[in-house]
Short mmCIF file of C-alpha atoms in Angstrom, two decimals:
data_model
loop_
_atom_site.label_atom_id
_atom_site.label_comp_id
_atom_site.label_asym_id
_atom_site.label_seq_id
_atom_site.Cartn_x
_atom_site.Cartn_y
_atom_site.Cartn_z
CA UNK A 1 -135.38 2.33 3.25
CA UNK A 2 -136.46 5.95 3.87
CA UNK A 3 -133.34 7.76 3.74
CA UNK A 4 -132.37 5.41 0.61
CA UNK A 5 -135.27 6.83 -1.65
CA UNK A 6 -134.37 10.18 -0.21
CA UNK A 7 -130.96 9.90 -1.26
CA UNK A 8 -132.46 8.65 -4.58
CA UNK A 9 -134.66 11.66 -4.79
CA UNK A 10 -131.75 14.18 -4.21
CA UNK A 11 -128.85 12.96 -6.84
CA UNK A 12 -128.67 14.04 -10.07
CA UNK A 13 -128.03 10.41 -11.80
CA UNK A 14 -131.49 9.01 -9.99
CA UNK A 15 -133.63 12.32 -11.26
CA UNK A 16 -132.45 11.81 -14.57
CA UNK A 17 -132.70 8.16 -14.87
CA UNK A 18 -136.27 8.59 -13.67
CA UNK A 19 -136.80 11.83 -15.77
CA UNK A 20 -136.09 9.34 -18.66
CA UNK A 21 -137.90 6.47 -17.73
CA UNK A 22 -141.13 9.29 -17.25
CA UNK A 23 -140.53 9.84 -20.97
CA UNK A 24 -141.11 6.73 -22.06
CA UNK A 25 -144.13 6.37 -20.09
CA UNK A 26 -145.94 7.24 -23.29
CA UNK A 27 -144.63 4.10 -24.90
CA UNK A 28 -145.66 2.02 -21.65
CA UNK A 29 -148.93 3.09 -21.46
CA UNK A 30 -150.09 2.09 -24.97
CA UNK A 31 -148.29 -1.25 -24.83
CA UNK A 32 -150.80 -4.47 -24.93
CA UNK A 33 -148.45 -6.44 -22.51
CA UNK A 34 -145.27 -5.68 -20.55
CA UNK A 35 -141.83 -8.10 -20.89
CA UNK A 36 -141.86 -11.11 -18.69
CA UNK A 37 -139.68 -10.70 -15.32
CA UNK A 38 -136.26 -12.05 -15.50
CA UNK A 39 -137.15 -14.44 -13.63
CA UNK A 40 -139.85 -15.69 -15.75
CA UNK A 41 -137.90 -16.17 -18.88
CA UNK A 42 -135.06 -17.92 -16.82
CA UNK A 43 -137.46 -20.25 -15.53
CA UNK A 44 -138.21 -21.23 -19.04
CA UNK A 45 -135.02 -21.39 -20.59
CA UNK A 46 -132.91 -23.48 -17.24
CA UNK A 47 -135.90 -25.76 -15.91
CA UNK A 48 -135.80 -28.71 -18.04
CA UNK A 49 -138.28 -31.72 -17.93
CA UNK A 50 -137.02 -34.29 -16.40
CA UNK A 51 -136.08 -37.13 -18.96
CA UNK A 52 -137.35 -39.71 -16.25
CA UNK A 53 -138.93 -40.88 -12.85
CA UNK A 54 -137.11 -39.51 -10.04
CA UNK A 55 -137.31 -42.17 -6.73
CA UNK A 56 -134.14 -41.98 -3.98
CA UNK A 57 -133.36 -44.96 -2.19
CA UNK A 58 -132.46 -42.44 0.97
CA UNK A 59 -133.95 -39.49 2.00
CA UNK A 60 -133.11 -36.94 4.62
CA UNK A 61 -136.13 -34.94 6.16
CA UNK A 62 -134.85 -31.68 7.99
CA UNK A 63 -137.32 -30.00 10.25
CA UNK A 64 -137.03 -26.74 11.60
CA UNK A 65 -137.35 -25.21 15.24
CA UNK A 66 -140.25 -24.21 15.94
CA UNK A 67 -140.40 -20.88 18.25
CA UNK A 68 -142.08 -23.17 20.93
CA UNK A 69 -139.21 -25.86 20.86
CA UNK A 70 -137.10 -22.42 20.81
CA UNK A 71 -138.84 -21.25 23.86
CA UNK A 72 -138.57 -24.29 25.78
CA UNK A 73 -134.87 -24.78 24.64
CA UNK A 74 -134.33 -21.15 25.77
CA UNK A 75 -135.00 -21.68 29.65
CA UNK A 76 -134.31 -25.74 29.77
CA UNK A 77 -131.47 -24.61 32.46
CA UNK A 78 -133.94 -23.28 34.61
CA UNK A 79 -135.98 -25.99 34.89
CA UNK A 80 -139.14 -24.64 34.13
CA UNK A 81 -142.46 -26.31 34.12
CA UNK A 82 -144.95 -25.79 31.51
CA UNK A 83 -147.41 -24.07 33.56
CA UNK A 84 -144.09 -21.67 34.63
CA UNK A 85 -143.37 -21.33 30.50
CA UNK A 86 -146.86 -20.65 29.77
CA UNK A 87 -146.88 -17.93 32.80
CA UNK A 88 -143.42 -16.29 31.30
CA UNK A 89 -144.99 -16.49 27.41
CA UNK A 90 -147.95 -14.38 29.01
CA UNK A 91 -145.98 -11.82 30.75
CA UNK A 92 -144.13 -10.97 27.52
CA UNK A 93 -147.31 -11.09 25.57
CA UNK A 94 -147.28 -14.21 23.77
CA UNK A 95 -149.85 -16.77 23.64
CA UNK A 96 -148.49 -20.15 24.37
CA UNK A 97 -151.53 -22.02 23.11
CA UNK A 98 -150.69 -20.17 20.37
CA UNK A 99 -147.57 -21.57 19.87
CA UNK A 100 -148.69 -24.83 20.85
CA UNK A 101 -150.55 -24.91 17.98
CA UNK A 102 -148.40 -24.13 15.87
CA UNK A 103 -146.10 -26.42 16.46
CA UNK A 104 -148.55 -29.09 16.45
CA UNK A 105 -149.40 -28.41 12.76
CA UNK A 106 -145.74 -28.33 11.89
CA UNK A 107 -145.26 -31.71 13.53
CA UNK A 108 -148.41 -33.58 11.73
CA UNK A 109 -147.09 -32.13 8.55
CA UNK A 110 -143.85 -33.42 9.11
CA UNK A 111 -145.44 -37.15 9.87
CA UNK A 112 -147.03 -36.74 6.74
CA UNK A 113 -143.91 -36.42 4.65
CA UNK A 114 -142.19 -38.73 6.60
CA UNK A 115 -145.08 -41.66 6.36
CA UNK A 116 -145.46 -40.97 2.63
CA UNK A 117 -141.93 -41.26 2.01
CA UNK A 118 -142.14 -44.77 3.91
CA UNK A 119 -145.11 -46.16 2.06
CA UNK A 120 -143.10 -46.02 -0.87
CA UNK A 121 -140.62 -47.87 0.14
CA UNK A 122 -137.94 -44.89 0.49
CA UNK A 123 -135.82 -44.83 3.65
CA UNK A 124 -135.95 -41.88 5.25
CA UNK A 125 -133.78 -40.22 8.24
CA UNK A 126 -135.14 -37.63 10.41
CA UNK A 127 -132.57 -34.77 11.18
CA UNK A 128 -133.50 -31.70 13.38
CA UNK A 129 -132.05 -28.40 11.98
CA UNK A 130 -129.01 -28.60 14.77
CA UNK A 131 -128.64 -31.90 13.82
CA UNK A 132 -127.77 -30.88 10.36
CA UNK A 133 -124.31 -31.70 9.11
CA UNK A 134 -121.91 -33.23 6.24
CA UNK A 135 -122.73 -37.11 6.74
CA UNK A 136 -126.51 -36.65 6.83
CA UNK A 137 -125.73 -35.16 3.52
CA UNK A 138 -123.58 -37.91 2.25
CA UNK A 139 -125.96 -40.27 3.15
CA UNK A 140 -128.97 -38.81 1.33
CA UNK A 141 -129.72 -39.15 -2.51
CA UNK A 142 -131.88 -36.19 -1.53
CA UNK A 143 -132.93 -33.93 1.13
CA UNK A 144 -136.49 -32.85 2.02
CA UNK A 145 -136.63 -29.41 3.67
CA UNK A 146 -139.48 -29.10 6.42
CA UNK A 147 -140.20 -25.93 7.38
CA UNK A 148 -139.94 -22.55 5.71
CA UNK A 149 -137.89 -20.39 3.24
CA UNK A 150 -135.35 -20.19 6.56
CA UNK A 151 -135.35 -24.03 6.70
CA UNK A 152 -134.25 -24.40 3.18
CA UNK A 153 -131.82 -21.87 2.88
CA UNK A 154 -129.84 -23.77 5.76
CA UNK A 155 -130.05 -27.12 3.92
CA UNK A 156 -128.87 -25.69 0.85
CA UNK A 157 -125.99 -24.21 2.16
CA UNK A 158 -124.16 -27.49 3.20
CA UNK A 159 -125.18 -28.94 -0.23
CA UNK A 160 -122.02 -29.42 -2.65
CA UNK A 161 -122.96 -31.74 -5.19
CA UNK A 162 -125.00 -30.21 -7.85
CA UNK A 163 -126.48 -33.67 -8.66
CA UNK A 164 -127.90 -34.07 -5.18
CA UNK A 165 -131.94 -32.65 -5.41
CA UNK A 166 -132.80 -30.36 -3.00
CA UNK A 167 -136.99 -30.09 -1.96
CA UNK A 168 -138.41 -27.76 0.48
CA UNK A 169 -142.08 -28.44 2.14
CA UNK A 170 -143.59 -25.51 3.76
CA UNK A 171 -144.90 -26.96 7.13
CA UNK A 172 -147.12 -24.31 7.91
CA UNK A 173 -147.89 -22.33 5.28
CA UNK A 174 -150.41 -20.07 7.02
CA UNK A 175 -147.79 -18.32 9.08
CA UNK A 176 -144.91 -19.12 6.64
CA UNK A 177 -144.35 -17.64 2.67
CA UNK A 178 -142.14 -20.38 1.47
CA UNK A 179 -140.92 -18.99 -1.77
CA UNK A 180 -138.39 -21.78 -2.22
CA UNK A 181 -140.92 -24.65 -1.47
CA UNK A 182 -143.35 -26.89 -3.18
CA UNK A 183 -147.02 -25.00 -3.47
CA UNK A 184 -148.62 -25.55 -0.55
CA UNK A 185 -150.83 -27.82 -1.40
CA UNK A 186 -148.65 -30.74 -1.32
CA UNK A 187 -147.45 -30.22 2.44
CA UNK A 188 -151.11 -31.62 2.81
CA UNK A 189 -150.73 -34.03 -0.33
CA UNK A 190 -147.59 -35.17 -0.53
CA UNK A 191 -147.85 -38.41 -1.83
CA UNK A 192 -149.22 -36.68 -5.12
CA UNK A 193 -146.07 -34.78 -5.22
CA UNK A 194 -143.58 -38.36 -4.59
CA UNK A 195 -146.02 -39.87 -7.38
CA UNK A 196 -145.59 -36.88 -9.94
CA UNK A 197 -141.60 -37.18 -8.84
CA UNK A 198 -141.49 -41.09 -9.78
CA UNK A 199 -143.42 -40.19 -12.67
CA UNK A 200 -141.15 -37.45 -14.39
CA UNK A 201 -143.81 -35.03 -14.29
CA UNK A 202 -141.90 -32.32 -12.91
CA UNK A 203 -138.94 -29.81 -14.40
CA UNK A 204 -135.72 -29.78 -12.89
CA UNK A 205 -134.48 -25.99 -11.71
CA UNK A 206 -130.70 -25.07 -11.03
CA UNK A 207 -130.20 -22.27 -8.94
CA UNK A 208 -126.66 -20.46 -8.98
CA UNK A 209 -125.16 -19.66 -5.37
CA UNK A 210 -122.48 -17.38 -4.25
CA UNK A 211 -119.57 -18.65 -3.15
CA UNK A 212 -116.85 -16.88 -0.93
CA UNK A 213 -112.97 -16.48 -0.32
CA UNK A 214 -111.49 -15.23 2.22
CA UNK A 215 -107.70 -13.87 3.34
CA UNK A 216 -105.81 -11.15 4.73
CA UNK A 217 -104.51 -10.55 8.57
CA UNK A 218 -106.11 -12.61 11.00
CA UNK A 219 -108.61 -13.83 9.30
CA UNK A 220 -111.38 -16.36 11.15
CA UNK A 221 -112.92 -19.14 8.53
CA UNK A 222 -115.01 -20.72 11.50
CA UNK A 223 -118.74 -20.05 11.34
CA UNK A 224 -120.75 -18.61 13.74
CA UNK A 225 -124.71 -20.57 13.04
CA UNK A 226 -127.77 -18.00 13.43
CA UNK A 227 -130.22 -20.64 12.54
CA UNK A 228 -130.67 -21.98 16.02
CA UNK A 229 -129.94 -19.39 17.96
CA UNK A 230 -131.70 -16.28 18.84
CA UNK A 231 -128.43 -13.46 20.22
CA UNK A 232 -127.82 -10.60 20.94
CA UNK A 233 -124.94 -8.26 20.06
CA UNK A 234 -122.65 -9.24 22.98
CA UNK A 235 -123.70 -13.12 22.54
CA UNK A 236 -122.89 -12.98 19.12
CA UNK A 237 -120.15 -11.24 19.54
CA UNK A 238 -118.35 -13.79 22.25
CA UNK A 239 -119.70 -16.91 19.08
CA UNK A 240 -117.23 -15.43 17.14
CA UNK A 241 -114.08 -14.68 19.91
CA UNK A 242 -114.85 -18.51 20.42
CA UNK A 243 -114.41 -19.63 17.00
CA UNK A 244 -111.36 -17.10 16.64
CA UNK A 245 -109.57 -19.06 19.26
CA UNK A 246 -110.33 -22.40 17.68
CA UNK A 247 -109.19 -21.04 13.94
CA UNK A 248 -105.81 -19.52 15.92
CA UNK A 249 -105.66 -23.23 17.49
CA UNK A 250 -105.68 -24.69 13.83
CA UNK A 251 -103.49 -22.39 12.76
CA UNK A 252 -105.87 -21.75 9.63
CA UNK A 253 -105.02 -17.61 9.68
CA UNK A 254 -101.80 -18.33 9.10
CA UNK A 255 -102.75 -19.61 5.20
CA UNK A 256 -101.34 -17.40 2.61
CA UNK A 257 -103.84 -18.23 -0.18
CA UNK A 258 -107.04 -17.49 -0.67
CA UNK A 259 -109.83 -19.75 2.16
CA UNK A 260 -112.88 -20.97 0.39
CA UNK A 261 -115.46 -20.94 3.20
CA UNK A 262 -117.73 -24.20 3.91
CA UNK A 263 -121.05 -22.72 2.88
CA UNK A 264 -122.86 -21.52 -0.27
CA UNK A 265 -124.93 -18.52 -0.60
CA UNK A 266 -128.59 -19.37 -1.95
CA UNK A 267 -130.33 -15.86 -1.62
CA UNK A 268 -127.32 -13.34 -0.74
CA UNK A 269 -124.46 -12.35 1.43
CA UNK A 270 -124.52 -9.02 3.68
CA UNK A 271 -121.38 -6.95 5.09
CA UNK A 272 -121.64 -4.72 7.65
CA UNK A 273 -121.03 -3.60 11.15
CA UNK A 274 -122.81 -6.05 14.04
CA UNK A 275 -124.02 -2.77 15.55
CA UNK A 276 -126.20 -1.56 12.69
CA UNK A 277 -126.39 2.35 14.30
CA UNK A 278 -122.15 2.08 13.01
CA UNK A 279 -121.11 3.18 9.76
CA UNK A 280 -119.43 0.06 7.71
CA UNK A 281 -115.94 0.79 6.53
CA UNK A 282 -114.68 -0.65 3.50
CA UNK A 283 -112.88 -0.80 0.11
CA UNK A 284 -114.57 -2.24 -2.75
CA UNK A 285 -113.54 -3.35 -6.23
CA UNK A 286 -116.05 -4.41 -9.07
CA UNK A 287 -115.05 -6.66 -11.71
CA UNK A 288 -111.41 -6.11 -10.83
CA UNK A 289 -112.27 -2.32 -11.50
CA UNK A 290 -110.21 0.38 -9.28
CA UNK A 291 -110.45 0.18 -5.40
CA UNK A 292 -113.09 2.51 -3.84
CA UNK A 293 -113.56 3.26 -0.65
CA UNK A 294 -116.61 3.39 1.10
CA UNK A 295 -118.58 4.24 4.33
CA UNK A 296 -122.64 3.31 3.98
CA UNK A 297 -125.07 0.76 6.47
CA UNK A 298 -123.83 -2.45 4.49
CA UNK A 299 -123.08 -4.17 1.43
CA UNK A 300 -125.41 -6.52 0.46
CA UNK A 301 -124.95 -9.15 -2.83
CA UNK A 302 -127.37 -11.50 -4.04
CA UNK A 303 -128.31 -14.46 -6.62
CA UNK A 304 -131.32 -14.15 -8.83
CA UNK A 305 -133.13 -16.40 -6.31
CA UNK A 306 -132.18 -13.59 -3.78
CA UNK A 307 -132.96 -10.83 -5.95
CA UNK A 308 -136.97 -11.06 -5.13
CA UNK A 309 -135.70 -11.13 -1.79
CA UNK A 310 -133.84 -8.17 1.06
CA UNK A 311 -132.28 -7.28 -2.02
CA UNK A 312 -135.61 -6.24 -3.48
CA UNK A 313 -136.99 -4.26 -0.83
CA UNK A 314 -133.60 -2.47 -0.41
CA UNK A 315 -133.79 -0.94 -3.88
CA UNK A 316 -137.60 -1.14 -4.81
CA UNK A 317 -139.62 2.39 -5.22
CA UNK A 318 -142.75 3.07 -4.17
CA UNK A 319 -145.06 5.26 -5.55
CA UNK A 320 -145.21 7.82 -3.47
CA UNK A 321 -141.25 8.32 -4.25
CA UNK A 322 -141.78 8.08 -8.14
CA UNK A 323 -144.80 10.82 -8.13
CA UNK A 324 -143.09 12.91 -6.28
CA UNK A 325 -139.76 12.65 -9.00
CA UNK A 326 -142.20 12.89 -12.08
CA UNK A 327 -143.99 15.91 -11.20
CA UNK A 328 -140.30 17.66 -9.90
CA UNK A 329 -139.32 16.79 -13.85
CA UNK A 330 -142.63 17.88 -15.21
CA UNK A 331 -141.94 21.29 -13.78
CA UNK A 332 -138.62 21.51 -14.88
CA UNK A 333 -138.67 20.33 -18.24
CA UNK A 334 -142.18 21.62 -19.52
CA UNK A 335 -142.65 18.36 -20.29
CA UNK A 336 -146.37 17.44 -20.94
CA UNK A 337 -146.50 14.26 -18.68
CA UNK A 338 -149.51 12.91 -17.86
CA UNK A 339 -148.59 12.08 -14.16
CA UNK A 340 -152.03 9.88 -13.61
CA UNK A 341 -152.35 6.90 -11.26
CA UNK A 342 -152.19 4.95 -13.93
CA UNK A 343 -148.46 6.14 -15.28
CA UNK A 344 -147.84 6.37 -11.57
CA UNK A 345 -148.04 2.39 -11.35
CA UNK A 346 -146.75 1.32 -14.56
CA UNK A 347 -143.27 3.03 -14.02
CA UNK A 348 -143.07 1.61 -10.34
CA UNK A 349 -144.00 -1.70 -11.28
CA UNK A 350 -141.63 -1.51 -14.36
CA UNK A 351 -138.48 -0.24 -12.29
CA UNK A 352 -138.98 -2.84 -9.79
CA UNK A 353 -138.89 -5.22 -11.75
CA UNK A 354 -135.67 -4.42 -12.98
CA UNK A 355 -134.34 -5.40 -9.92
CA UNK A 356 -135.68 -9.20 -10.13
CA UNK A 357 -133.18 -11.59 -12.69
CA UNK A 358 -133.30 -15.48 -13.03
CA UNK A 359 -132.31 -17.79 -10.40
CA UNK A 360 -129.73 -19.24 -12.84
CA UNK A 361 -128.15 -16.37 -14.35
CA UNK A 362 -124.48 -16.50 -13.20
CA UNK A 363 -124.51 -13.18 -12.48
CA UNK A 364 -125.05 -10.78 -9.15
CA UNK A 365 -126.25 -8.02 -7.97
CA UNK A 366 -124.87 -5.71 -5.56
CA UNK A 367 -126.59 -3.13 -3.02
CA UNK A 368 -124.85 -0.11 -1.11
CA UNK A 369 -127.10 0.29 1.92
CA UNK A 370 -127.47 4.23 2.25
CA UNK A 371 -123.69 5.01 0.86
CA UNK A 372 -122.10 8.54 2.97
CA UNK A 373 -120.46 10.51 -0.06
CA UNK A 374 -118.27 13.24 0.64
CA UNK A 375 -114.67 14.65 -0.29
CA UNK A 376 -113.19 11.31 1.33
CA UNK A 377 -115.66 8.96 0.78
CA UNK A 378 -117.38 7.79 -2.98
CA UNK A 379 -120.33 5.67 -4.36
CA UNK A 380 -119.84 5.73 -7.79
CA UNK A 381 -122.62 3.02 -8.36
CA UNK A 382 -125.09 2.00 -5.37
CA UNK A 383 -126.06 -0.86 -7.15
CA UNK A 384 -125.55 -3.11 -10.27
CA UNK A 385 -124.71 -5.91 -12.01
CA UNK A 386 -121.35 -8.51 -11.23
CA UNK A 387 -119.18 -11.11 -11.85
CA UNK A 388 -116.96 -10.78 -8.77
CA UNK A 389 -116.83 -8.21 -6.01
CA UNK A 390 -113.71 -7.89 -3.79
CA UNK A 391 -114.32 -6.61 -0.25
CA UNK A 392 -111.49 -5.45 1.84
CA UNK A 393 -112.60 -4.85 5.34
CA UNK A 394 -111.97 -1.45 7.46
CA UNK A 395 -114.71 -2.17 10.25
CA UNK A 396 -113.69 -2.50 13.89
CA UNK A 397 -116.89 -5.40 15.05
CA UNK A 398 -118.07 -6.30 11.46
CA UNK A 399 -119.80 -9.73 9.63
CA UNK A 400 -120.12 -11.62 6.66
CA UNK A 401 -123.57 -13.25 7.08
CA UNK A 402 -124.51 -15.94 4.34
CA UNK A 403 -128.54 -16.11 4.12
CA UNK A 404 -129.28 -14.67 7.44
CA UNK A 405 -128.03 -17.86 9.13
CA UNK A 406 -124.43 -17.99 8.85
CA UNK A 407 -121.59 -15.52 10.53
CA UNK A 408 -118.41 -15.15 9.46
CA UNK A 409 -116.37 -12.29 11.44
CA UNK A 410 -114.87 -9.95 8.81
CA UNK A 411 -113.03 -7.06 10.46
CA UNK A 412 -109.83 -4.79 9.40
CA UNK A 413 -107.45 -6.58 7.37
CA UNK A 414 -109.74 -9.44 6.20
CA UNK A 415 -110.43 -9.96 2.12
CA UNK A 416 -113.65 -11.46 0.91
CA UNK A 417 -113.61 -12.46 -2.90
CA UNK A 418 -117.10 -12.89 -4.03
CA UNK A 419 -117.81 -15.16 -7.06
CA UNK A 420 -119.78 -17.68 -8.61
CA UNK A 421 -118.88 -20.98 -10.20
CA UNK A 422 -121.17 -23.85 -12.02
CA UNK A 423 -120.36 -26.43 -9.82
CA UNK A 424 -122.32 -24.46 -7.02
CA UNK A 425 -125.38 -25.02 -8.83
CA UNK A 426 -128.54 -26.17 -6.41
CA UNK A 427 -131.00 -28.60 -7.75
CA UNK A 428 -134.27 -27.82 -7.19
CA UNK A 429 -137.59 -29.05 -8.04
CA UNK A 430 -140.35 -27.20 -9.96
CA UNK A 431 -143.66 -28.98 -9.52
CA UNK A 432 -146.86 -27.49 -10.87
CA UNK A 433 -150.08 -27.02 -8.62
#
């Protein structure tokens, strides 16, 4: 983040573009009230009022792991008793009471859902996050996520009909943001929120996702799934040799046309080198605009859902950053700006929230982490607006991750089209507090 507001501060494009937003600081000051974020003025123009009651016959509640079902998972092959856990929590400076508790609360909230769906006469089927897979999904008219914004970006991402509702329930909301849940009062009234759902008293909200193709020379389709699994660089690395030898077995890198993967990107996707102290290699075409190549820490592409997201605090200014630019153009202009606090703020706030869009604008927007640019190697634009970005890989040990839960390996040869289409569309539910 550092080095990308230095390298912000130091080219010519960013001074000027912040030179010029300075100027019309004037304008900003005296205004009564700013534009609504993108992402307000989606909100009201996709989520529609739903025309009636919403009830499903079948409904598939998917809980997450919590870190002390992760922690006893973890050492289950060395037979450890609790007392022995709680002594090993200790020594590494983590409270297993803690943790206890913690998962406690997440399991009584997950009762709750699960008895309130009941009462109403709703079958329900209880699916633990590894549990998670394509006939759950068939099964369910819709599919309760329990747990966080990690939870639902997992369920989502199996999720092909755009019919099929899609809820998340923050479980513990005190440890937990939940940006793509319900407010969090209803994980403790929940039956208000079924009620206002079999009511119509809700607005329906479809969220665009990224989808992905992928070809060239040996390429490997299989997934590698981050969600359960907490690994390091030389775990993660033998996931994917695995899965390699099961896509050879299939013979599925032999295909000459383009592989659509099996998952859908909710917030973004993120290219790069597995060891993040490596330069990412690539070529890169925007639009189907000329070829580029580039070296930088990763190329990151997100959905307006995403774009409050890592793509946000990739790009995002601070303050400190913009001060510093406005009183550098002050002094070489002879500009009389008034660089106050108060201007400070306004053009910060205003610039960031640039960066936010709708969640269902077909449209994305790509990052280049910390681009190198010398004689060899270009970054014509480090970020911006796209229909379809075209990746072709030059890294020796890099991945395609999809939400922070899902690996794909993605190393020299391999092609990743990046697009967006309507029938990815995610149905969500908007429910006031």
């Amino acid at each position: 983040m550092a080095s990308c507001l230095n390298s912000l501060l130091m080219t010519h494009r960013s001074f000027t573009n912040l030179l010029y937003l300075g100027k019309r600081a004037f304008t900003i000051l005296n205004r009564r009230s700013s534009r609504l974020p993108h992402v307000l003025m989606g909100a009201q123009h996709i989520a529609s009022q739903a025309e009636s009651g919403f009830k499903p016959s079948k409904v598939a509640v998917v809980t997450k792991m919590t870190r002390y079902e992760f922690e006893q998972q973890r050492y289950r092959f060395s037979e450890l008793s609790e007392e022995d856990l709680k002594q090993l929590l200790a020594l590494k400076g983590s409270s297993y009471l803690g943790l206890l508790e913690r998962h406690n609360i997440h399991t009584r909230n997950v009762e709750h859902i699960v008895e309130s769906l009941l009462k109403e006469g709703i079958e329900v089927r209880l699916v633990k996050r590894g549990e998670y897979d394509e006939e759950t999904v068939l099964w369910a008219d819709a599919i309760i996520s329990a747990g966080g914004d990690g939870t639902m970006l997992l369920v989502a991402s199996k999720v092909f009909n755009k019919d099929q509702p899609v809820l998340g329930v923050n479980t513990d909301p005190e440890r937990s943001e939940g940006h793509l849940c319900l407010p969090v009062r209803y994980t403790r009234a929940f039956p208000e929120a079924i009620q206002k759902l079999c009511r119509g008293q809700f607005r329906w909200q479809w969220r665009q996702r990224i989808r992905l193709h992928l070809e060239g020379t040996g390429i490997n389709p299989t997934p590698v799934d981050l969600h359960e699994q907490q690994l390091s660089l030389e775990q993660h690395n033998q996931a994917h040799r695995i899965t390699l030898m099961e896509a050879q077995r299939s013979e599925v890198d032999s295909l000459s046309k383009p592989y659509l993967l099996p998952v859908r990107g909710l917030n973004e996707i993120f290219i790069g080198e597995s060891l993040s102290s490596r330069a990412s290699y690539y070529e890169i075409s925007v639009d189907d605009g000329p070829w580029e190549k580039q070296k930088s820490s990763g190329l990151s592409i997100c959905t307006g859902t995403g774009s409050k997201a890592w793509s946000y605090n990739i790009n995002k200014l601070v303050e400190q950053a913009v001060e510093e630019v406005l009183w550098i153009g002050k002094a070489k202009t002879g500009l009389e700006i008034p660089v106050t606090q108060d201007l400070i703020e306004k053009v910060t706030d205003e610039y960031n929230r640039s960066l936010v869009f709708g969640p269902e604008e077909s449209r994305m927007f790509f990052s280049i982490r910390e681009p190198i640019v010398n004689r060899v190697f270009s970054s014509s634009r480090q970020r911006g607006f796209a229909n379809r970005v075209c990746v072709r890989s030059r890294c020796w040990d890099a991945c395609m991750v999809v939400d922070g839960g899902t690996s794909f390996e993605f190393n020299d040869g391999a092609i990743a089209t990046i697009t967006m289409n309507e029938e990815d569309q995610l149905r969500t539910v908007l429910l006031e507090n």
